Amino acid sequence: MIRRMFRFEHRTFLKHSMGLQGYEQPRGLKGCVTMSRLIVNGGRPLHGELQIQGAKNSALPILIATLLCQTPSVLHNCPDLSDVDASCSILKYLGCSVKKNGENIVVNPISADKYDIPDELMREMRSSIVFLGAICAKLGRARISFPGGCELGPRPIDLHLSSLRQLGVVIEEDHGWLNCHTNGRLRGTNIVLSFPSVGATENIMLASVTAKGTTTIVNAAREPEIVDLANFLIKCGAKIKGAGESVITIEGVDKIYGCEYTVIPDRIVAATYMAAAAITGGDLTLKGINVEHLNPVFPAFREAGCIVETSGNMLRISRIGKLYPVKNIRTMPYPGFPTDAQAPVMAMSTLACGTSVFIENIFENRYKHTSELRRLGANIKVEGKVAIVEGVKKLYGAPVEATDLRGGAALVVAALAAEGQTVVTGLRHIDRGYASIERDLQSVGADIHRV
Ligand code: UD1
């Protein structure tokens, strides 16, 4: 409650101090929750059941997609996260009415007529670039600031821009801003991606659902979140075939109409809690998951000595014996091992009885958590895209700072098994992706609280 009040007061303060009364300031803004910290007293095995939240990486593009509809949409299972708030703030700024009630969000895009996104809002959420395709398709023009680099290293948008250009968007770069316009309706075309970028695939899908003619995306991303976005759009009246495969075909339609839709469960939150169960020698049941989406991570946990059993939309993970190393984790586009699960699984491997090897193939700067894990006593060496983890007998509590979302979650995973007290700061990163990390972990026996 106090945390929420603080967020509210801080947001109100920011709105007035920044002269941004026109829209609601998202809670993740720098400084908002930086004073919070998690206090973790490690060493308690986790036991019990957890319900898995909706997927952030699905909810965000689906929220953006509501902009394209002629009528309101009702979304369920949207996780209560600062990134979701940031998307809602952008939608409101653009002129949508957005009503959020817990995990349900109603978006009415009828009055949306603004085509720019203020720089403050662009910077708030990394995936805001995906608004570009939707705004251009809806309004025929857009002005957004160039998204900067981020905590994972430079995040280029060349694939997004070249794809949108192929669909007919004229894009001029102007001192950190992208000024875009279209000459009438966008035109479907054949787009070949040199890498199956998740964000670029989403941008193309959003730009092309109402384009004239047919768009084909070759080497499209195959992530479950792409399939979820396609399913939402199809329910709205879009004609999309092949989502989840390497070639997606989109036959443009004149209009799409809002619908009621439930976002898929978050496979990365599930993988994080699996790592927490494994490192503490616990026994957790995760409910409301999609087992198929987690297939890429199961081998790592089984290799680590865990028993993983699945049934319907539930899984049970337990570890009784030794924690074994994971020999070779290579992050790859889906259905490969997800880059987002690399850090939590690495945290797990710090206490394994041997050497684990990680190869990060998606982002060049995704090992920042390793220096913080070392503060807890982990033995990790990083050389370029390779990290070598020599398992240690014990981790010891220490002050650590989250510097990115999944790296932050990895610190919590390690802290749960460390001897003594760990204080985790930088929670604004963790709060971007985990709706209730301390409440979830408390409910299964962890000694963790936020101050
Ligand atoms: C990526 C992950 C996604 C994850 C998300 C959040 C992959 C393939 N994608 O999605 O699973 O949920 O981060 O952590 O694992 N790139 C370019 N030019 C572009 C776009 C991307 O070079 O225009 C490069 C990126 O620098 C990166 C790679 O392609 O090396 C993957 O990027 P992309 O899939 O677009 O990233 P996200 O959409 O953020």
Coordinates of C-alpha atoms and ligand atoms in Angstrom, one line a residue:
M1 CA 0.0 0.0 0.0
I2 CA 2.8 2.4 1.0
R3 CA 4.6 1.5 -2.2
R4 CA 1.6 2.3 -4.3
M5 CA 1.0 5.6 -2.4
F6 CA 4.6 6.5 -3.0
R7 CA 4.3 5.7 -6.7
F8 CA 1.1 7.8 -6.9
E9 CA 2.6 10.8 -5.2
H10 CA 5.7 10.6 -7.2
R11 CA 3.8 10.4 -10.4
T12 CA 1.7 13.4 -9.5
F13 CA 4.8 15.3 -8.6
L14 CA 6.5 14.4 -11.9
K15 CA 3.5 15.4 -14.0
H16 CA 3.5 18.9 -12.5
S17 CA 7.2 19.3 -12.4
M18 CA 7.7 18.2 -16.0
G19 CA 4.6 20.0 -17.3
L20 CA 3.2 16.7 -18.7
Q21 CA -0.3 17.0 -17.3
G22 CA -1.7 15.7 -20.6
Y23 CA -0.9 12.1 -19.8
E24 CA -0.3 9.9 -16.9
Q25 CA 3.3 9.4 -16.0
P26 CA 4.2 5.7 -15.9
R27 CA 5.5 4.4 -12.5
G28 CA 8.7 3.0 -13.8
L29 CA 10.2 6.5 -14.4
K30 CA 13.7 6.9 -13.1
G31 CA 13.8 7.7 -9.4
C32 CA 10.3 6.5 -8.8
V33 CA 11.0 3.3 -6.9
T34 CA 14.7 3.4 -6.8
M35 CA 14.6 3.8 -3.0
S36 CA 12.9 0.4 -2.6
R37 CA 15.0 -2.7 -1.9
L38 CA 14.4 -6.3 -1.4
I39 CA 15.8 -7.9 1.7
V40 CA 16.3 -11.6 1.2
N41 CA 17.4 -14.0 4.0
G42 CA 18.5 -17.0 1.9
G43 CA 18.6 -20.7 2.6
R44 CA 14.9 -21.8 2.6
P45 CA 13.8 -24.3 0.1
L46 CA 10.7 -23.2 -1.8
H47 CA 7.6 -25.4 -1.4
G48 CA 4.1 -24.8 -2.7
E49 CA 2.1 -23.6 -5.7
L50 CA 2.3 -20.4 -7.7
Q51 CA 0.0 -19.0 -10.3
I52 CA 2.0 -17.6 -13.3
Q53 CA 1.2 -14.0 -14.5
G54 CA 0.3 -13.0 -18.0
A55 CA 3.2 -12.5 -20.5
K56 CA 4.6 -9.0 -20.5
N57 CA 6.1 -9.5 -24.0
S58 CA 2.6 -10.5 -25.3
A59 CA 0.6 -7.9 -23.4
L60 CA 2.7 -5.0 -24.8
P61 CA 2.3 -5.6 -28.5
I62 CA -1.3 -6.6 -28.1
L63 CA -2.0 -3.3 -26.3
I64 CA -0.4 -1.6 -29.2
A65 CA -2.5 -3.6 -31.6
T66 CA -5.8 -2.3 -30.0
L67 CA -4.9 1.1 -31.6
L68 CA -5.6 -0.3 -35.0
C69 CA -9.2 -1.4 -34.2
Q70 CA -12.4 0.4 -35.0
T71 CA -14.0 -0.5 -31.7
P72 CA -12.9 -1.2 -28.1
S73 CA -11.0 -4.2 -27.0
V74 CA -11.1 -6.0 -23.6
L75 CA -7.8 -7.6 -22.6
H76 CA -7.5 -10.1 -19.7
N77 CA -4.4 -11.5 -17.9
C78 CA -2.4 -8.3 -18.5
P79 CA 0.3 -8.3 -15.8
D80 CA 0.4 -5.3 -13.4
L81 CA 3.7 -4.0 -14.5
S82 CA 5.4 -0.6 -15.1
D83 CA 5.9 -1.5 -18.8
V84 CA 2.2 -2.2 -19.1
D85 CA 1.4 1.2 -17.5
A86 CA 3.9 2.8 -19.9
S87 CA 2.0 1.3 -22.9
C88 CA -1.3 2.5 -21.4
S89 CA 0.2 6.0 -21.0
I90 CA 1.3 6.1 -24.6
L91 CA -2.2 4.9 -25.7
K92 CA -3.8 7.6 -23.6
Y93 CA -1.5 10.2 -25.0
L94 CA -2.4 9.2 -28.5
G95 CA -6.1 9.8 -27.6
C96 CA -7.3 6.3 -26.6
S97 CA -9.5 5.8 -23.5
V98 CA -7.8 3.2 -21.4
K99 CA -9.5 1.7 -18.3
K100 CA -7.3 -0.6 -16.2
N101 CA -8.9 -2.8 -13.5
G102 CA -6.3 -5.2 -12.1
E103 CA -5.3 -7.5 -14.9
N104 CA -8.2 -6.4 -17.2
I105 CA -7.7 -3.5 -19.6
V106 CA -10.3 -1.9 -21.9
V107 CA -8.9 0.2 -24.7
N108 CA -11.2 2.4 -26.8
P109 CA -9.2 3.7 -29.7
I110 CA -12.0 5.6 -31.5
S111 CA -10.7 9.1 -30.6
A112 CA -7.0 8.4 -31.1
D113 CA -5.7 11.1 -33.4
K114 CA -2.2 12.0 -32.1
Y115 CA 0.7 10.7 -34.2
D116 CA 3.7 11.6 -32.0
I117 CA 5.0 10.0 -28.9
P118 CA 6.9 12.3 -26.4
D119 CA 10.5 11.4 -25.8
E120 CA 9.9 10.7 -22.1
L121 CA 7.4 8.1 -22.9
M122 CA 9.5 6.5 -25.7
R123 CA 12.4 6.1 -23.3
E124 CA 10.2 4.5 -20.7
M125 CA 9.6 1.3 -22.5
R126 CA 12.1 -0.4 -24.9
S127 CA 9.4 -1.9 -27.1
S128 CA 7.8 1.4 -27.8
I129 CA 9.3 1.3 -31.3
V130 CA 6.5 -1.2 -32.1
F131 CA 4.1 1.7 -31.9
L132 CA 5.6 3.0 -35.1
G133 CA 4.0 0.4 -37.5
A134 CA 0.6 0.8 -35.8
I135 CA 0.5 4.6 -35.8
C136 CA 1.6 4.8 -39.5
A137 CA -1.1 2.3 -40.5
K138 CA -3.8 4.1 -38.6
L139 CA -2.9 7.8 -39.1
G140 CA -0.6 7.8 -42.1
R141 CA 2.1 9.7 -40.2
A142 CA 4.1 9.3 -37.1
R143 CA 6.8 11.2 -35.1
I144 CA 8.7 9.4 -32.5
S145 CA 12.1 9.8 -30.9
F146 CA 14.9 7.4 -31.8
P147 CA 15.1 4.8 -29.1
G148 CA 18.5 5.0 -27.5
G149 CA 20.8 2.1 -26.4
C150 CA 19.8 0.2 -23.3
E151 CA 21.1 -1.9 -20.5
L152 CA 21.5 -4.9 -22.9
G153 CA 23.7 -2.9 -25.2
P154 CA 22.8 -1.1 -28.4
R155 CA 19.4 -2.2 -29.7
P156 CA 19.4 -1.3 -33.4
I157 CA 16.1 -0.7 -35.3
D158 CA 17.4 -1.0 -38.8
L159 CA 15.2 -4.1 -39.5
H160 CA 12.1 -2.3 -38.2
L161 CA 12.8 0.8 -40.4
S162 CA 13.8 -1.1 -43.6
S163 CA 10.7 -3.3 -43.3
L164 CA 8.3 -0.3 -42.8
R165 CA 10.0 1.5 -45.7
Q166 CA 9.2 -1.6 -47.9
L167 CA 5.6 -1.3 -46.9
G168 CA 5.5 2.3 -48.1
V169 CA 6.4 4.4 -45.0
V170 CA 8.6 7.3 -45.8
I171 CA 11.0 7.8 -42.9
E172 CA 13.3 10.8 -42.3
E173 CA 15.7 10.8 -39.4
D174 CA 15.9 14.3 -37.8
H175 CA 18.3 14.9 -34.9
G176 CA 17.1 11.9 -32.8
W177 CA 13.6 11.9 -34.2
L178 CA 12.0 9.8 -36.8
N179 CA 9.5 11.7 -39.0
C180 CA 7.3 9.3 -40.9
H181 CA 4.5 9.6 -43.4
T182 CA 2.7 7.4 -45.9
N183 CA 1.3 8.2 -49.3
G184 CA -2.1 6.7 -48.7
R185 CA -2.6 3.2 -47.6
L186 CA 0.4 1.0 -46.9
R187 CA 1.1 -1.7 -49.6
G188 CA 1.7 -5.3 -48.9
T189 CA 5.0 -6.8 -50.0
N190 CA 7.5 -9.6 -49.5
I191 CA 9.9 -8.8 -46.6
V192 CA 12.9 -11.0 -45.9
L193 CA 14.4 -10.5 -42.4
S194 CA 18.1 -11.1 -42.1
F195 CA 17.5 -12.1 -38.4
P196 CA 14.2 -13.3 -36.9
S197 CA 13.7 -10.2 -34.8
V198 CA 10.7 -10.3 -32.5
G199 CA 10.1 -6.6 -32.5
A200 CA 10.5 -6.2 -36.2
T201 CA 8.1 -9.1 -36.9
E202 CA 5.6 -7.4 -34.6
N203 CA 6.0 -4.0 -36.3
I204 CA 5.5 -5.5 -39.8
M205 CA 2.4 -7.5 -38.6
L206 CA 0.9 -4.3 -37.2
A207 CA 1.7 -2.2 -40.2
S208 CA 0.4 -4.8 -42.7
V209 CA -2.9 -6.1 -41.3
T210 CA -4.7 -3.2 -42.9
A211 CA -2.4 -2.7 -45.8
K212 CA -3.4 -3.0 -49.5
G213 CA -2.6 -6.5 -50.7
T214 CA -0.6 -9.3 -49.2
T215 CA 2.5 -9.2 -47.0
T216 CA 4.9 -12.1 -46.6
I217 CA 7.5 -12.1 -43.8
V218 CA 10.3 -14.5 -44.5
N219 CA 12.5 -15.6 -41.6
A220 CA 9.9 -14.2 -39.2
A221 CA 10.3 -14.6 -35.4
R222 CA 8.5 -17.7 -34.2
E223 CA 8.2 -16.8 -30.5
P224 CA 4.9 -17.7 -28.7
E225 CA 4.3 -13.9 -28.2
I226 CA 4.2 -13.6 -32.0
V227 CA 1.5 -16.3 -32.2
D228 CA -0.4 -14.5 -29.4
L229 CA -0.3 -11.2 -31.2
A230 CA -1.5 -13.0 -34.4
N231 CA -4.3 -14.7 -32.6
F232 CA -5.5 -11.4 -31.1
L233 CA -5.4 -9.7 -34.6
I234 CA -7.2 -12.7 -36.2
K235 CA -9.9 -12.4 -33.6
C236 CA -10.2 -8.7 -34.5
G237 CA -10.7 -9.7 -38.2
A238 CA -7.2 -9.8 -39.6
K239 CA -6.1 -12.4 -42.1
I240 CA -2.9 -13.9 -40.9
K241 CA -1.4 -17.3 -41.7
G242 CA 1.8 -19.0 -40.5
A243 CA 2.4 -17.3 -37.1
G244 CA 4.8 -19.6 -35.2
E245 CA 6.4 -20.6 -38.4
S246 CA 9.2 -19.0 -40.4
V247 CA 7.0 -17.5 -43.1
I248 CA 4.0 -15.4 -42.1
T249 CA 1.4 -14.3 -44.6
I250 CA -0.8 -11.3 -44.0
E251 CA -3.6 -10.5 -46.4
G252 CA -4.6 -6.9 -45.7
V253 CA -8.2 -6.1 -44.8
D254 CA -9.9 -2.8 -44.8
K255 CA -10.8 -2.7 -41.1
I256 CA -10.4 -4.7 -37.9
Y257 CA -12.6 -4.5 -34.9
G258 CA -11.8 -4.8 -31.2
C259 CA -12.4 -8.1 -29.3
E260 CA -12.1 -9.7 -25.9
Y261 CA -8.8 -11.6 -25.5
T262 CA -6.8 -13.3 -22.8
V263 CA -3.0 -12.9 -22.9
I264 CA -0.8 -16.1 -22.7
P265 CA 1.1 -17.0 -19.5
D266 CA 4.7 -15.6 -19.0
R267 CA 7.2 -18.3 -19.9
I268 CA 10.1 -16.3 -18.5
V269 CA 8.5 -15.7 -15.1
A270 CA 7.8 -19.5 -15.0
A271 CA 11.5 -20.2 -15.9
T272 CA 12.7 -17.8 -13.2
Y273 CA 10.6 -19.6 -10.5
M274 CA 11.8 -22.9 -11.8
A275 CA 15.4 -21.7 -11.2
A276 CA 14.4 -20.5 -7.7
A277 CA 13.0 -24.0 -6.9
A278 CA 16.1 -25.7 -8.3
I279 CA 18.7 -23.6 -6.5
T280 CA 16.9 -23.9 -3.1
G281 CA 16.3 -27.6 -3.5
G282 CA 12.6 -27.0 -3.3
D283 CA 9.4 -28.4 -4.8
L284 CA 7.2 -26.0 -6.7
T285 CA 4.0 -26.4 -8.7
L286 CA 3.5 -23.7 -11.3
K287 CA -0.1 -23.2 -12.4
G288 CA -1.6 -21.5 -15.4
I289 CA 1.4 -22.1 -17.7
N290 CA 1.7 -23.3 -21.3
V291 CA 4.0 -26.4 -21.2
E292 CA 4.8 -26.2 -24.9
H293 CA 6.3 -22.7 -24.5
L294 CA 8.6 -24.0 -21.8
N295 CA 10.0 -26.9 -23.8
P296 CA 13.2 -25.0 -24.7
V297 CA 14.1 -24.6 -21.0
F298 CA 13.2 -28.0 -19.6
P299 CA 16.4 -29.8 -20.7
A300 CA 18.5 -27.3 -18.7
F301 CA 16.6 -28.0 -15.5
R302 CA 16.6 -31.8 -16.0
E303 CA 20.4 -31.6 -16.7
A304 CA 20.7 -29.7 -13.4
G305 CA 19.2 -32.7 -11.6
C306 CA 15.6 -31.5 -11.2
I307 CA 12.6 -33.6 -11.7
V308 CA 10.2 -31.8 -14.0
E309 CA 6.7 -33.2 -14.5
T310 CA 3.9 -31.6 -16.5
S311 CA 0.2 -32.1 -16.6
G312 CA -2.2 -29.9 -18.6
N313 CA -1.4 -26.3 -17.8
M314 CA 0.7 -27.1 -14.7
L315 CA 4.2 -28.2 -14.0
R316 CA 6.0 -29.5 -10.9
I317 CA 9.7 -29.0 -10.4
S318 CA 11.7 -30.5 -7.5
R319 CA 15.3 -31.2 -6.7
I320 CA 16.3 -33.6 -4.0
G321 CA 19.8 -34.6 -4.9
K322 CA 22.8 -32.7 -6.1
L323 CA 22.6 -29.6 -8.3
Y324 CA 24.5 -30.5 -11.5
P325 CA 26.0 -28.0 -14.0
V326 CA 24.4 -27.2 -17.3
K327 CA 27.0 -28.1 -19.9
N328 CA 26.1 -25.8 -22.8
I329 CA 23.4 -23.1 -22.8
R330 CA 23.2 -21.3 -26.2
T331 CA 20.6 -18.6 -26.4
M332 CA 18.8 -18.7 -29.7
P333 CA 15.6 -17.4 -31.2
Y334 CA 12.6 -19.6 -30.3
P335 CA 12.4 -22.6 -30.2
G336 CA 15.9 -22.3 -28.9
F337 CA 16.9 -21.4 -25.3
P338 CA 15.5 -17.9 -24.6
T339 CA 17.9 -15.1 -23.9
D340 CA 15.6 -13.9 -21.2
A341 CA 16.1 -17.1 -19.2
Q342 CA 19.9 -17.0 -19.4
A343 CA 20.5 -14.9 -16.3
P344 CA 18.1 -16.8 -13.9
V345 CA 19.5 -20.2 -15.1
M346 CA 23.0 -18.9 -14.7
A347 CA 22.2 -17.9 -11.1
M348 CA 21.0 -21.4 -10.5
S349 CA 24.3 -22.9 -11.9
T350 CA 26.5 -20.9 -9.5
L351 CA 25.9 -23.5 -6.9
A352 CA 26.2 -26.6 -9.2
C353 CA 28.8 -29.3 -8.6
G354 CA 30.9 -28.5 -11.7
T355 CA 31.3 -26.2 -14.6
S356 CA 28.5 -24.7 -16.7
V357 CA 29.0 -22.8 -20.0
F358 CA 26.7 -20.1 -21.4
I359 CA 26.9 -18.6 -24.9
E360 CA 24.8 -15.5 -25.4
N361 CA 23.9 -15.1 -29.0
I362 CA 21.1 -12.6 -29.0
F363 CA 22.4 -9.5 -27.1
E364 CA 26.0 -8.4 -26.8
N365 CA 25.8 -6.9 -23.3
R366 CA 23.8 -9.4 -21.4
Y367 CA 26.2 -10.5 -18.7
K368 CA 26.0 -7.5 -16.4
H369 CA 24.5 -9.6 -13.6
T370 CA 27.7 -11.7 -13.5
S371 CA 29.6 -9.0 -11.6
E372 CA 26.8 -8.7 -9.0
L373 CA 26.6 -12.5 -8.7
R374 CA 30.3 -12.5 -8.0
R375 CA 29.6 -10.2 -5.0
L376 CA 27.6 -13.1 -3.6
G377 CA 30.6 -15.4 -4.1
A378 CA 29.9 -16.9 -7.5
N379 CA 32.8 -17.9 -9.7
I380 CA 32.0 -16.6 -13.2
K381 CA 34.4 -15.7 -16.1
V382 CA 33.1 -13.8 -19.1
E383 CA 34.9 -13.7 -22.4
G384 CA 32.9 -12.1 -25.2
K385 CA 29.7 -14.0 -25.6
V386 CA 30.8 -16.9 -23.4
A387 CA 30.4 -17.1 -19.6
I388 CA 32.0 -20.0 -17.7
V389 CA 30.5 -20.7 -14.3
E390 CA 32.5 -22.8 -11.9
G391 CA 30.0 -24.0 -9.2
V392 CA 30.9 -23.0 -5.6
K393 CA 29.9 -24.7 -2.4
K394 CA 28.2 -21.6 -1.0
L395 CA 26.9 -18.1 -1.8
Y396 CA 27.0 -15.4 0.8
G397 CA 24.5 -12.6 1.2
A398 CA 25.7 -9.1 0.1
P399 CA 24.3 -5.8 -1.2
V400 CA 23.7 -6.2 -5.0
E401 CA 22.1 -4.0 -7.6
A402 CA 19.8 -5.0 -10.5
T403 CA 20.9 -3.3 -13.7
D404 CA 18.5 -5.0 -16.0
L405 CA 15.2 -6.9 -15.8
R406 CA 16.2 -10.5 -16.0
G407 CA 19.7 -9.9 -14.5
G408 CA 17.8 -8.5 -11.5
A409 CA 15.6 -11.5 -11.2
A410 CA 18.8 -13.7 -11.3
L411 CA 20.1 -11.8 -8.3
V412 CA 16.9 -12.6 -6.4
V413 CA 17.2 -16.3 -7.4
A414 CA 20.8 -16.4 -6.1
A415 CA 19.9 -14.5 -3.0
L416 CA 17.3 -17.2 -2.1
A417 CA 20.1 -19.7 -1.7
A418 CA 22.8 -17.5 -0.3
E419 CA 23.8 -17.8 3.4
G420 CA 22.8 -14.6 5.3
Q421 CA 21.1 -11.5 4.1
T422 CA 21.2 -10.0 0.5
V423 CA 19.9 -6.5 -0.2
V424 CA 18.8 -6.1 -3.8
T425 CA 18.4 -2.5 -5.1
G426 CA 17.6 -1.3 -8.6
L427 CA 14.1 -2.7 -8.3
R428 CA 12.6 -0.6 -11.0
H429 CA 14.2 -3.0 -13.5
I430 CA 12.7 -6.1 -11.8
D431 CA 9.3 -4.4 -11.5
R432 CA 9.2 -4.0 -15.3
G433 CA 8.6 -7.7 -15.7
Y434 CA 7.6 -9.4 -12.4
A435 CA 4.2 -8.3 -11.1
S436 CA 4.6 -9.7 -7.6
I437 CA 8.0 -11.3 -7.1
E438 CA 8.3 -10.9 -3.3
R439 CA 4.6 -11.8 -2.7
D440 CA 5.0 -14.9 -4.9
L441 CA 8.2 -16.0 -3.3
Q442 CA 6.9 -15.3 0.3
S443 CA 3.9 -17.5 -0.4
V444 CA 6.1 -20.5 -1.1
G445 CA 8.3 -20.1 1.9
A446 CA 11.0 -17.5 1.0
D447 CA 12.2 -15.0 3.6
I448 CA 11.9 -11.9 1.3
H449 CA 10.4 -8.5 1.8
R450 CA 10.5 -5.1 0.2
V451 CA 11.3 -2.0 2.2
Ligands
UD1_1 C1 14.4 -9.8 -27.7 C2 14.2 -11.4 -27.7 C3 12.9 -11.7 -27.2 C4 12.9 -11.1 -25.8 C5 13.1 -9.6 -25.8 C6 13.1 -9.0 -24.4 C7 15.1 -13.0 -29.4 C8 15.2 -13.3 -30.8 N1 14.4 -11.8 -29.1 O1 13.3 -9.3 -28.5 O2 12.8 -13.1 -27.1 O3 11.6 -11.4 -25.2 O4 14.3 -9.3 -26.4 O5 14.3 -9.3 -23.8 O6 15.5 -13.7 -28.5 N2 18.3 -6.5 -34.2 C9 18.9 -5.8 -35.2 N3 18.2 -4.9 -35.8 C10 16.9 -4.6 -35.6 C11 16.3 -5.4 -34.6 C12 17.0 -6.3 -33.9 O7 20.1 -5.9 -35.4 O8 16.3 -3.8 -36.3 C13 19.1 -7.5 -33.4 C14 19.3 -7.0 -31.9 O9 20.3 -6.2 -31.7 C15 19.5 -8.4 -31.2 C16 18.6 -9.3 -32.1 O10 18.5 -8.7 -33.4 O11 20.8 -8.7 -31.3 C17 17.3 -9.7 -31.5 O12 16.5 -8.6 -31.5 P1 14.9 -8.6 -31.4 O13 14.4 -10.0 -31.5 O14 14.4 -7.6 -32.3 O15 14.8 -8.1 -29.9 P2 13.5 -7.9 -29.2 O16 12.3 -7.7 -30.0 O17 13.8 -6.9 -28.1

